[in-house]
mmCIF file of C-alpha atoms and ligand atoms in Angstrom:
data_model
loop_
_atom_site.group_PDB
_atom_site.id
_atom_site.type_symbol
_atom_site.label_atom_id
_atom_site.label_comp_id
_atom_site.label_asym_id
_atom_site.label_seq_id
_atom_site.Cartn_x
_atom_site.Cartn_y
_atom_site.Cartn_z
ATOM 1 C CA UNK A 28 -131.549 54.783 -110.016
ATOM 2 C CA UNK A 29 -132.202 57.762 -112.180
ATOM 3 C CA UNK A 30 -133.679 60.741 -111.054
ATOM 4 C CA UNK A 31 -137.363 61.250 -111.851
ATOM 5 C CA UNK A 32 -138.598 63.750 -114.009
ATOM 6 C CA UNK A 33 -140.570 66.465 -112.513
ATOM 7 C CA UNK A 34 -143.874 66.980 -114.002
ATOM 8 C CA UNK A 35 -145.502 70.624 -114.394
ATOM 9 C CA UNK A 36 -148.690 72.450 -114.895
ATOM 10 C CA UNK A 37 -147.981 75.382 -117.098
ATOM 11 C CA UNK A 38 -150.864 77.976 -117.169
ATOM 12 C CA UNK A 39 -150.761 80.382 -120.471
ATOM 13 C CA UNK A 40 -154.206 80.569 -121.317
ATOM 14 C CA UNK A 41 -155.543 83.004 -118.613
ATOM 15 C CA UNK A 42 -157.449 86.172 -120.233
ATOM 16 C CA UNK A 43 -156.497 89.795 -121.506
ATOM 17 C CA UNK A 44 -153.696 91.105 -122.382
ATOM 18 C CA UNK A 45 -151.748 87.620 -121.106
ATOM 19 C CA UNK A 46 -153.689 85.372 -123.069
ATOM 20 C CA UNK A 47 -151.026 82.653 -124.696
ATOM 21 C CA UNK A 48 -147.801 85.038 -124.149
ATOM 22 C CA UNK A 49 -146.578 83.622 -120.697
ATOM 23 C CA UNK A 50 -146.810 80.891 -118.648
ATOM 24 C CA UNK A 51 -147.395 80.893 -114.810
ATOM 25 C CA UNK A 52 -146.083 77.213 -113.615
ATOM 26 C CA UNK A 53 -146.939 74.522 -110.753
ATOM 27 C CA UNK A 54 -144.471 71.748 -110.032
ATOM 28 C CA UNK A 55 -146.893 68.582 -109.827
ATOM 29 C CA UNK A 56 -145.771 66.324 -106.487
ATOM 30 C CA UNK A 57 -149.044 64.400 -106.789
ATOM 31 C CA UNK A 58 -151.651 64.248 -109.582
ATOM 32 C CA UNK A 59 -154.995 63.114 -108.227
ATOM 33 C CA UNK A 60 -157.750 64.046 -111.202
ATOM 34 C CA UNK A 61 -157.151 64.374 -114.841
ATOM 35 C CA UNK A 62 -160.228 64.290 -116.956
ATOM 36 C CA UNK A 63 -162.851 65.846 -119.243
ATOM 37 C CA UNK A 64 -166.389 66.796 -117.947
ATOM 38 C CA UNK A 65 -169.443 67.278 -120.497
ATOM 39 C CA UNK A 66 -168.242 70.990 -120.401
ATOM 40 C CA UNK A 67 -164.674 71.586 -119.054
ATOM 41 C CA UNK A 68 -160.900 70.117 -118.250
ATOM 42 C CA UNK A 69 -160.103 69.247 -115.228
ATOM 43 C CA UNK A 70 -156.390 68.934 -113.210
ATOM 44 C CA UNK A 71 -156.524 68.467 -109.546
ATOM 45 C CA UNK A 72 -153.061 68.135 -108.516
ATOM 46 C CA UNK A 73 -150.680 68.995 -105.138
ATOM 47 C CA UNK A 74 -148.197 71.641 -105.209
ATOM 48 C CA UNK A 75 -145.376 71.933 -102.266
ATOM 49 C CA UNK A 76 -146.230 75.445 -102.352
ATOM 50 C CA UNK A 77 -149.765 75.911 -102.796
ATOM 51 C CA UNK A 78 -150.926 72.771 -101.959
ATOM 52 C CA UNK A 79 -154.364 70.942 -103.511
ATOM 53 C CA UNK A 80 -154.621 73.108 -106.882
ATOM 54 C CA UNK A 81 -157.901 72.891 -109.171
ATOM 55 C CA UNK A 82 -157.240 73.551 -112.744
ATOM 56 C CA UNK A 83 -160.780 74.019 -115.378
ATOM 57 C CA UNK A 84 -159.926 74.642 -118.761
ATOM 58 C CA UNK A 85 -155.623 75.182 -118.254
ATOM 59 C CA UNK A 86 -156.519 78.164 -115.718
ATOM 60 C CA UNK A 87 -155.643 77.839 -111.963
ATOM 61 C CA UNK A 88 -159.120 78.516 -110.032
ATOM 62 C CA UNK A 89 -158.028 78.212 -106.816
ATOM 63 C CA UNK A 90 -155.180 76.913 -104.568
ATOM 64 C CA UNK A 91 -155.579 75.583 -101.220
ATOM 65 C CA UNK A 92 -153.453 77.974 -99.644
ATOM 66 C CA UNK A 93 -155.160 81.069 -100.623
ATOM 67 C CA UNK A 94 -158.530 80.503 -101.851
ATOM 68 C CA UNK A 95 -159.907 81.940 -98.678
ATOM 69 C CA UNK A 96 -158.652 85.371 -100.238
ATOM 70 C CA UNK A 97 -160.473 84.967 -103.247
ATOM 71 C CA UNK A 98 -163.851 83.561 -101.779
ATOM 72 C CA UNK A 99 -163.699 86.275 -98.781
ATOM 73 C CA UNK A 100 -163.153 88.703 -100.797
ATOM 74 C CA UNK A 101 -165.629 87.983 -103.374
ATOM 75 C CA UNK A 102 -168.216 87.538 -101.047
ATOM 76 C CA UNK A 103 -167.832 89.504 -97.958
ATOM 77 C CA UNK A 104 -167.690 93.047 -98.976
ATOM 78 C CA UNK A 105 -170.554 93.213 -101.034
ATOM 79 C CA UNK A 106 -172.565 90.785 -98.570
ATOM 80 C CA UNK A 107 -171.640 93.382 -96.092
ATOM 81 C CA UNK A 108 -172.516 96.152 -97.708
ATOM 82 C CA UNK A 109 -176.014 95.403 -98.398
ATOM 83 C CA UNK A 110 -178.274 95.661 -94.839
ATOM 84 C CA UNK A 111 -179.548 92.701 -94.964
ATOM 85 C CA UNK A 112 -179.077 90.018 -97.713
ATOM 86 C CA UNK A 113 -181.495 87.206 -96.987
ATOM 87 C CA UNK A 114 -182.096 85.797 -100.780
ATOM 88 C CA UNK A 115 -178.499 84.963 -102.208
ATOM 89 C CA UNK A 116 -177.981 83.961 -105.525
ATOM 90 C CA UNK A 117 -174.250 81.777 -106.733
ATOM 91 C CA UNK A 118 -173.921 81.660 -110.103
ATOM 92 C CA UNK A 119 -170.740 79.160 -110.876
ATOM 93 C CA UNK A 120 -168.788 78.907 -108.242
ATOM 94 C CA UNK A 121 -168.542 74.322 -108.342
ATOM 95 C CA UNK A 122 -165.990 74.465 -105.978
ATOM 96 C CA UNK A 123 -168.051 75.577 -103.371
ATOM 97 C CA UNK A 124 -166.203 78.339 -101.657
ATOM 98 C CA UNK A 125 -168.426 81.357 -102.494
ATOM 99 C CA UNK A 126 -171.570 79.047 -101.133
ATOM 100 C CA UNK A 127 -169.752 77.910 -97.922
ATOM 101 C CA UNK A 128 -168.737 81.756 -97.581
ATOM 102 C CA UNK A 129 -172.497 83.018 -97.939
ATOM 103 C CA UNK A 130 -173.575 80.561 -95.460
ATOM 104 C CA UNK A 131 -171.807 82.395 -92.625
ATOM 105 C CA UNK A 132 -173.913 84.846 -93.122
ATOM 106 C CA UNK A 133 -177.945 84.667 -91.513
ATOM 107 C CA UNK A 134 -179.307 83.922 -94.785
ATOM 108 C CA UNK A 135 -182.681 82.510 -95.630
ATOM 109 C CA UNK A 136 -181.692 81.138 -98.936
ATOM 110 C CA UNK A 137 -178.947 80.446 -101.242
ATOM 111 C CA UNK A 138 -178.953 79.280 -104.665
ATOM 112 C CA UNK A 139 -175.862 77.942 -106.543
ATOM 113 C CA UNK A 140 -176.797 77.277 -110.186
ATOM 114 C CA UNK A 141 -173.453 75.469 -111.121
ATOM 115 C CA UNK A 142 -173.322 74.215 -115.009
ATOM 116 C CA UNK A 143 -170.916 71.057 -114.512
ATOM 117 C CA UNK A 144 -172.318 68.493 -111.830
ATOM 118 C CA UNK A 145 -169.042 66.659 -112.134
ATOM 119 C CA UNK A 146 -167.061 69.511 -110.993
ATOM 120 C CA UNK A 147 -169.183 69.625 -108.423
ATOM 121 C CA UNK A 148 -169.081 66.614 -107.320
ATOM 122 C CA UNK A 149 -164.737 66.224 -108.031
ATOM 123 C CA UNK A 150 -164.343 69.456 -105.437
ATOM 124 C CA UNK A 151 -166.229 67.901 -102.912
ATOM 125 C CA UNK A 152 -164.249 64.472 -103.292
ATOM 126 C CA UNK A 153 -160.513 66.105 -103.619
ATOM 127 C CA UNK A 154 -161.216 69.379 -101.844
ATOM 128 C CA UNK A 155 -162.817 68.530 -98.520
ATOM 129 C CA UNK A 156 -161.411 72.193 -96.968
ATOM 130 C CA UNK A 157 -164.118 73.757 -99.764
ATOM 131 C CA UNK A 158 -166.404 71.956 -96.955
ATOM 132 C CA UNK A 159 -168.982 71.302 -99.759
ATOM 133 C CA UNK A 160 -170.668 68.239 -98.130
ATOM 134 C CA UNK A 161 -171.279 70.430 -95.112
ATOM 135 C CA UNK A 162 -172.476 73.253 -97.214
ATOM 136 C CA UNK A 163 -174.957 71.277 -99.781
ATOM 137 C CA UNK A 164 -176.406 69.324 -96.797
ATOM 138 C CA UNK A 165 -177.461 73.274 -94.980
ATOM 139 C CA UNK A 166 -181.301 73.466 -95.234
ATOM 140 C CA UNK A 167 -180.823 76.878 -96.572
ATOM 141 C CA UNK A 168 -178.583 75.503 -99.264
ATOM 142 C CA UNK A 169 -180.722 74.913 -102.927
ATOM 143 C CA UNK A 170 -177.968 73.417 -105.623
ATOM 144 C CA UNK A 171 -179.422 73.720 -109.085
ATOM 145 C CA UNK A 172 -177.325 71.669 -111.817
ATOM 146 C CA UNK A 173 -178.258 74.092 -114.672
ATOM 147 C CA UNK A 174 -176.928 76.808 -117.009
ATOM 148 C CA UNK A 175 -177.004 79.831 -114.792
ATOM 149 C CA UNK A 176 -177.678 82.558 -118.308
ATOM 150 C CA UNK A 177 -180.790 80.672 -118.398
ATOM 151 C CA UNK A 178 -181.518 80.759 -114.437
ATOM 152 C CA UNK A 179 -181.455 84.469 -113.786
ATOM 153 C CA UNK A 180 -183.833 85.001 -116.513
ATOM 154 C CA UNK A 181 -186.671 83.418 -114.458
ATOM 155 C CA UNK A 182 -186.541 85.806 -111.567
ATOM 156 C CA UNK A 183 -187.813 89.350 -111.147
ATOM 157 C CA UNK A 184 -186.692 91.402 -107.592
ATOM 158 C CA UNK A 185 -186.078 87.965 -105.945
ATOM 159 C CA UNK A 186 -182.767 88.253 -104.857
ATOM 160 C CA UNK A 187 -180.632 90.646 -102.616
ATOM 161 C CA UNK A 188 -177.603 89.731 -103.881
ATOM 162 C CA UNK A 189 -176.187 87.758 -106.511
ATOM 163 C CA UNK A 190 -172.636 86.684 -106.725
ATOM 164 C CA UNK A 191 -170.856 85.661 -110.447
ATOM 165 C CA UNK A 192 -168.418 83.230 -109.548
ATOM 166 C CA UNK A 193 -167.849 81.770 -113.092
ATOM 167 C CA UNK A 194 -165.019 80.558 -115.169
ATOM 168 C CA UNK A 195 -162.317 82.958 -116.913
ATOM 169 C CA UNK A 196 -163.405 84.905 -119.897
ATOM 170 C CA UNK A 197 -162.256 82.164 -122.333
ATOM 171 C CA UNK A 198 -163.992 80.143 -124.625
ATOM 172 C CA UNK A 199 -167.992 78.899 -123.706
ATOM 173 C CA UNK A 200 -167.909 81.713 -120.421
ATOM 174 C CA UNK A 201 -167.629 84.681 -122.247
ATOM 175 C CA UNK A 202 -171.373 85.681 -121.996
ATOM 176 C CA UNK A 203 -171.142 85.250 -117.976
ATOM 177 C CA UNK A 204 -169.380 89.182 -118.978
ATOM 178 C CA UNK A 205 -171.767 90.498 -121.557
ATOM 179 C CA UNK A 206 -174.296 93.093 -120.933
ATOM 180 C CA UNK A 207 -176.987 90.866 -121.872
ATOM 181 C CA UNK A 208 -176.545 88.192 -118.969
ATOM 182 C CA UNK A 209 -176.005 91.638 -116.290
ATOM 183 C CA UNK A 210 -179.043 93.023 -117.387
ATOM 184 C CA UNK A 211 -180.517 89.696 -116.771
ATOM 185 C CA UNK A 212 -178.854 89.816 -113.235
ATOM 186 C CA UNK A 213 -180.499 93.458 -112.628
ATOM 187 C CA UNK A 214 -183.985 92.413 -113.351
ATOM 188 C CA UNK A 215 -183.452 89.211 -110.889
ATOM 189 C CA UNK A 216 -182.393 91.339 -107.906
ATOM 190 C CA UNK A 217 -184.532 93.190 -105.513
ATOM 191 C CA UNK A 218 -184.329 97.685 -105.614
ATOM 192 C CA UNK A 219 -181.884 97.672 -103.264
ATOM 193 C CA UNK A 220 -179.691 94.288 -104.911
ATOM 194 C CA UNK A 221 -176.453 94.330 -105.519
ATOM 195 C CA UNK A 222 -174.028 91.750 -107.560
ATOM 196 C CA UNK A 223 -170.404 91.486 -107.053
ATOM 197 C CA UNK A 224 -168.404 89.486 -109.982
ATOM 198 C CA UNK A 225 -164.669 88.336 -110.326
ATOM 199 C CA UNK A 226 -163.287 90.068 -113.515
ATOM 200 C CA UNK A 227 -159.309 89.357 -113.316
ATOM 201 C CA UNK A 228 -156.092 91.072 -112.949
ATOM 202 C CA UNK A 229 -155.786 94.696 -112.287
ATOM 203 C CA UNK A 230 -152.049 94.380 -113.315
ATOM 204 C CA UNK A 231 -152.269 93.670 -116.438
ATOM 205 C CA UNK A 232 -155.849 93.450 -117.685
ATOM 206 C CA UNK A 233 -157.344 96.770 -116.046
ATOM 207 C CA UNK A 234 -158.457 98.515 -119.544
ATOM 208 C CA UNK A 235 -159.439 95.207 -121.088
ATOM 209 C CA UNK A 236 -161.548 93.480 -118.431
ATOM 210 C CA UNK A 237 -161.839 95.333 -115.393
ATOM 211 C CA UNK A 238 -162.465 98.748 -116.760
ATOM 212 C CA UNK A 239 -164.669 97.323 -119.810
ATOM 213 C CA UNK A 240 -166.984 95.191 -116.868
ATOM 214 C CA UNK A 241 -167.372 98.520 -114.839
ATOM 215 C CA UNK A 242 -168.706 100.152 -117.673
ATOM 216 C CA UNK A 243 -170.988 97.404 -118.379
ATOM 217 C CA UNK A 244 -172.256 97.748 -115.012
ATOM 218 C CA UNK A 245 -172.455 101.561 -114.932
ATOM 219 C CA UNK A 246 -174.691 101.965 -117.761
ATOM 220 C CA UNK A 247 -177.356 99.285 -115.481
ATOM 221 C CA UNK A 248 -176.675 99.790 -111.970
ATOM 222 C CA UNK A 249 -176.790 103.178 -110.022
ATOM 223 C CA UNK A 250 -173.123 102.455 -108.029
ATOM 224 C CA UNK A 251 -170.498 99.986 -108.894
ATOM 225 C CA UNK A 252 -166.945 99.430 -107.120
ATOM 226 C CA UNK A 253 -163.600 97.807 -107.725
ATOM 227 C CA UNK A 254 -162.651 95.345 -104.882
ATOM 228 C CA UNK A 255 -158.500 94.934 -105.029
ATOM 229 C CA UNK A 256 -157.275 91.551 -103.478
ATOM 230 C CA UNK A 257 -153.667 89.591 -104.116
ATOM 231 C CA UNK A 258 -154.120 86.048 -105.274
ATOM 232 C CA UNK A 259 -150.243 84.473 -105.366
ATOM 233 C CA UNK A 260 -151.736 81.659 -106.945
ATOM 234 C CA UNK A 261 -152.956 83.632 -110.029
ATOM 235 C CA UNK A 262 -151.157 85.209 -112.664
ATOM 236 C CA UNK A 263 -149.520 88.874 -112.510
ATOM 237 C CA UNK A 264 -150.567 90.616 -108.852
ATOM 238 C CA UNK A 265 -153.252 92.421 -107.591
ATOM 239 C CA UNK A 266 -156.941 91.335 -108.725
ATOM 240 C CA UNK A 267 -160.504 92.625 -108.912
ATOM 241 C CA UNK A 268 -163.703 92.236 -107.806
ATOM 242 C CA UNK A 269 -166.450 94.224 -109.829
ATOM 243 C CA UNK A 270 -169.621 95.016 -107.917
ATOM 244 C CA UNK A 271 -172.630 97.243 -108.689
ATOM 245 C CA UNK A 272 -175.863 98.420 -106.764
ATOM 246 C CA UNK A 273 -179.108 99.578 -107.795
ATOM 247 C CA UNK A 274 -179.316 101.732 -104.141
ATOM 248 C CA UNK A 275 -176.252 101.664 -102.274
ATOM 249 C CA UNK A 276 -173.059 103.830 -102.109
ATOM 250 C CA UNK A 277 -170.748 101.304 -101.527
ATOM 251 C CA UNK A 278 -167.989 103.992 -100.391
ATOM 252 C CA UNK A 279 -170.698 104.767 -97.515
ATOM 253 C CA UNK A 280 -171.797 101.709 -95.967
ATOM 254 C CA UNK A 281 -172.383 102.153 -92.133
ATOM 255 C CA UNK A 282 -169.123 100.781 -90.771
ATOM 256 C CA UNK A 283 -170.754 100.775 -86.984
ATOM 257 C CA UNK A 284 -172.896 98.058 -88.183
ATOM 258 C CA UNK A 285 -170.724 96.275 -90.642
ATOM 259 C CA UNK A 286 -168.323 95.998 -87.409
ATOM 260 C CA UNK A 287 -171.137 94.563 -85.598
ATOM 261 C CA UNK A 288 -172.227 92.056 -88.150
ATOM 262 C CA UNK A 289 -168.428 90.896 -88.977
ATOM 263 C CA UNK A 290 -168.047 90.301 -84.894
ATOM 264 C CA UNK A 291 -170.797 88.180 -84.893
ATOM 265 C CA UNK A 292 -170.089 85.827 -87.503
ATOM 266 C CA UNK A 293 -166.463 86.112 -86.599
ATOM 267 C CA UNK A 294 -166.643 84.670 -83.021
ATOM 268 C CA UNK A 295 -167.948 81.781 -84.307
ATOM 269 C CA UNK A 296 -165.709 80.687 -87.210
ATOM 270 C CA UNK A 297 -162.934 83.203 -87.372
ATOM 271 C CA UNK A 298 -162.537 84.763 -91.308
ATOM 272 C CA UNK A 299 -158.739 84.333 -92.412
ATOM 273 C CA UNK A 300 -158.803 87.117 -94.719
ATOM 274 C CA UNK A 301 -161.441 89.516 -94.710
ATOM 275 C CA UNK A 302 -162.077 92.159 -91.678
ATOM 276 C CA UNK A 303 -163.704 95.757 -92.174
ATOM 277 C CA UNK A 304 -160.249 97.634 -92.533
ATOM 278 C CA UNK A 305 -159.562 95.206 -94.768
ATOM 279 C CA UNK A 306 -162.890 95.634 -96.745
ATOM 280 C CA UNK A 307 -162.374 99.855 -96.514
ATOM 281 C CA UNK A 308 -158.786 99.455 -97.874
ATOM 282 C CA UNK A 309 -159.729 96.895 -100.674
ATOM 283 C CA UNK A 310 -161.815 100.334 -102.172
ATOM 284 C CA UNK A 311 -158.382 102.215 -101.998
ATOM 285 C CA UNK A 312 -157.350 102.156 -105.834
ATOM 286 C CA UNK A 313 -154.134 103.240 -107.363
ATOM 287 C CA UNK A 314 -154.695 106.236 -109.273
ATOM 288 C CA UNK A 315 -153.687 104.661 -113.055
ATOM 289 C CA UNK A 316 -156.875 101.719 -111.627
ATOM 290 C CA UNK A 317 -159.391 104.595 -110.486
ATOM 291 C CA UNK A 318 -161.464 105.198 -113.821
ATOM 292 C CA UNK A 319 -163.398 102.469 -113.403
ATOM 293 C CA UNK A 320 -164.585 103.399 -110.093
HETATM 294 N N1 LIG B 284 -162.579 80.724 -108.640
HETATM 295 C C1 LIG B 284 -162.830 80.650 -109.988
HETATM 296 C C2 LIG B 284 -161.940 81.434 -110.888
HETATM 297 O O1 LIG B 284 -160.772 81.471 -110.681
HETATM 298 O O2 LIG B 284 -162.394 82.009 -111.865
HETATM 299 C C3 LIG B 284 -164.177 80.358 -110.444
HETATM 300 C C4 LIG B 284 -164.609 79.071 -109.863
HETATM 301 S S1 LIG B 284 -165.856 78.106 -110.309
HETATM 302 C C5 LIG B 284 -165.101 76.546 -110.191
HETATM 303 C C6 LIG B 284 -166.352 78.347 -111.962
HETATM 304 C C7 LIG B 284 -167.596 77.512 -112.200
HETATM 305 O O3 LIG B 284 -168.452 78.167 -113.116
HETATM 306 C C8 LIG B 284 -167.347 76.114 -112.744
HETATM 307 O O4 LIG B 284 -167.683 75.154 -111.775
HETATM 308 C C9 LIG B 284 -168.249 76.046 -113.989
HETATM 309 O O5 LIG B 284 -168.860 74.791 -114.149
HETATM 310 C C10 LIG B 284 -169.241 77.159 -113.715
HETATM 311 N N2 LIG B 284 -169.917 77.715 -114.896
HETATM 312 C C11 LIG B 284 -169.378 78.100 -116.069
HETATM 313 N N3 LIG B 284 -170.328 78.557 -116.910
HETATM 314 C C12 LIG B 284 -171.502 78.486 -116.234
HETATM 315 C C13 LIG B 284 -172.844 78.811 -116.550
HETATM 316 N N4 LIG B 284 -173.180 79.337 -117.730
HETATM 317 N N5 LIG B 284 -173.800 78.583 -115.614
HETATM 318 C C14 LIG B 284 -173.481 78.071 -114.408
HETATM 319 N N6 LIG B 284 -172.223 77.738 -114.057
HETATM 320 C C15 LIG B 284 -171.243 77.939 -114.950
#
């Protein structure tokens, strides 16, 4: 019997400085979804490394065995930073980790305003540990099939925070980055709001996308502040996390309380990533990455 050939995902269209000059590649053992939504490609495929991989658009947005980096990360510092975040806006984020991450938290509401039902719908079929059945069935959970530019721009000091969990800076999702949509954002958040935004790779893309959305932010928002996290799954090391605040120093949040909050929500679903020390030390920038700061 001859051997059979091994099939691969080959990512080379990620953002920056790597944009079509490298490839990041996934062995496929199983393929389970290959299609086209109204908006977007999609791959859903097993990996004996990473495990269930989604794929929009040729770009690896999360793995199963570390997308609780990503969505902890992304959510849990700047959640924690603000006193109390009751009003929580999503904007992106189909795959339902940043919503299922906000819920943890004693929130009244949360919005995700997701473009792409069928992406939606696809993580909740193949990605069951994104526990998005559990998390669009929460009474505090309101899931708006919509274009989230669009969204924000019917809000004035609504929301408390608001979390950017959108696709790469490629093609159609460039304007999720643009000054226009953050000064949207602003305007949607209450005087003490904040927003926290993935941005990509502080390896490679720091000047071009990391450094360029912190400036963005700066010229709005009164405080901003990289978050550094390692996703294996994505391309070229350490990542960032962008967030800004109209009020808050993020550098001098009151641990005591953080501490207390974390412990609470902890003891009943333990976080795999995220902890306070964790949180302080994500702040801790290598000195060629502080600029942005
Ligand atoms: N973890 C991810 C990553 O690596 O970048 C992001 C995940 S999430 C799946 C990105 C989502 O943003 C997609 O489900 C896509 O449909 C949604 N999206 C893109 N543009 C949007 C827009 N203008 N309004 C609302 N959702 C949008």
């Amino acid at each position: 019997m001859p051997k059979k050939k091994q099939k691969w995902f080959c990512e080379g269209t990620v953002p920056g400085q790597r944009l079509g000059t490298m490839q990041h590649c996934f062995a496929i053992q199983k393929l389970l979804y290959r299609g086209k939504t109204k908006y977007q490609s999609v791959l859903i495929f097993d990996n004996p490394v990473f495990k269930r991989v989604l794929v929009l658009e040729g770009i690896v947005q999360l793995s199963q065995a570390d997308e609780s980096i990503y969505h902890e990360m992304l959510v849990h510092p700047t959640m924690f930073s603000h006193k109390s975040p009751e009003r929580v806006l999503i904007i992106g984020g189909g795959d339902g980790g940043t919503l299922r991450e906000v819920l943890r938290h004693p929130v009244k509401e949360a919005v995700m305003v997701d473009i792409d039902k069928k992406v939606v719908d696809l993580c909740v079929r193949y990605l069951p540990f994104m526990k998005g059945k559990k998390s669009y069935g929460d009474r505090r959970t309101k899931l708006v099939i919509g274009d989230g530019l669009e969204f924000v721009k019917k809000y004035k000091d609504y929301f408390d925070v608001v979390i950017i969990d959108g696709n790469d800076e490629v093609g159609a999702a460039t304007e999720l980055y643009g000054q226009a949509f953050y000064r949207d954002v602003k305007r949607a958040l209450k005087a003490d709001g904040m927003v926290a935004a993935q941005i990509g790779s502080l390896s490679l893309d720091y000047a071009a996308l990391v450094k360029r959305a912190h400036t963005r932010f700066q010229k709005l928002f009164l405080h901003t502040q990289t978050f550094k996290l390692t996703m294996p799954s994505y391309h070229c090391g350490e990542y960032a996390f962008v967030a800004a605040s109209k009020k808050t120093d993020f550098q001098k949040v009151s641990w005591p309380s953080v501490k207390r909050r974390f412990g609470t929500i902890a003891r009943k679903h333990a976080f795999r990533y995220y902890s306070p020390e964790i949180h302080a030390s994500s702040m801790v920038l290598p000195e060629m990455w502080k600029a942005g700061r």
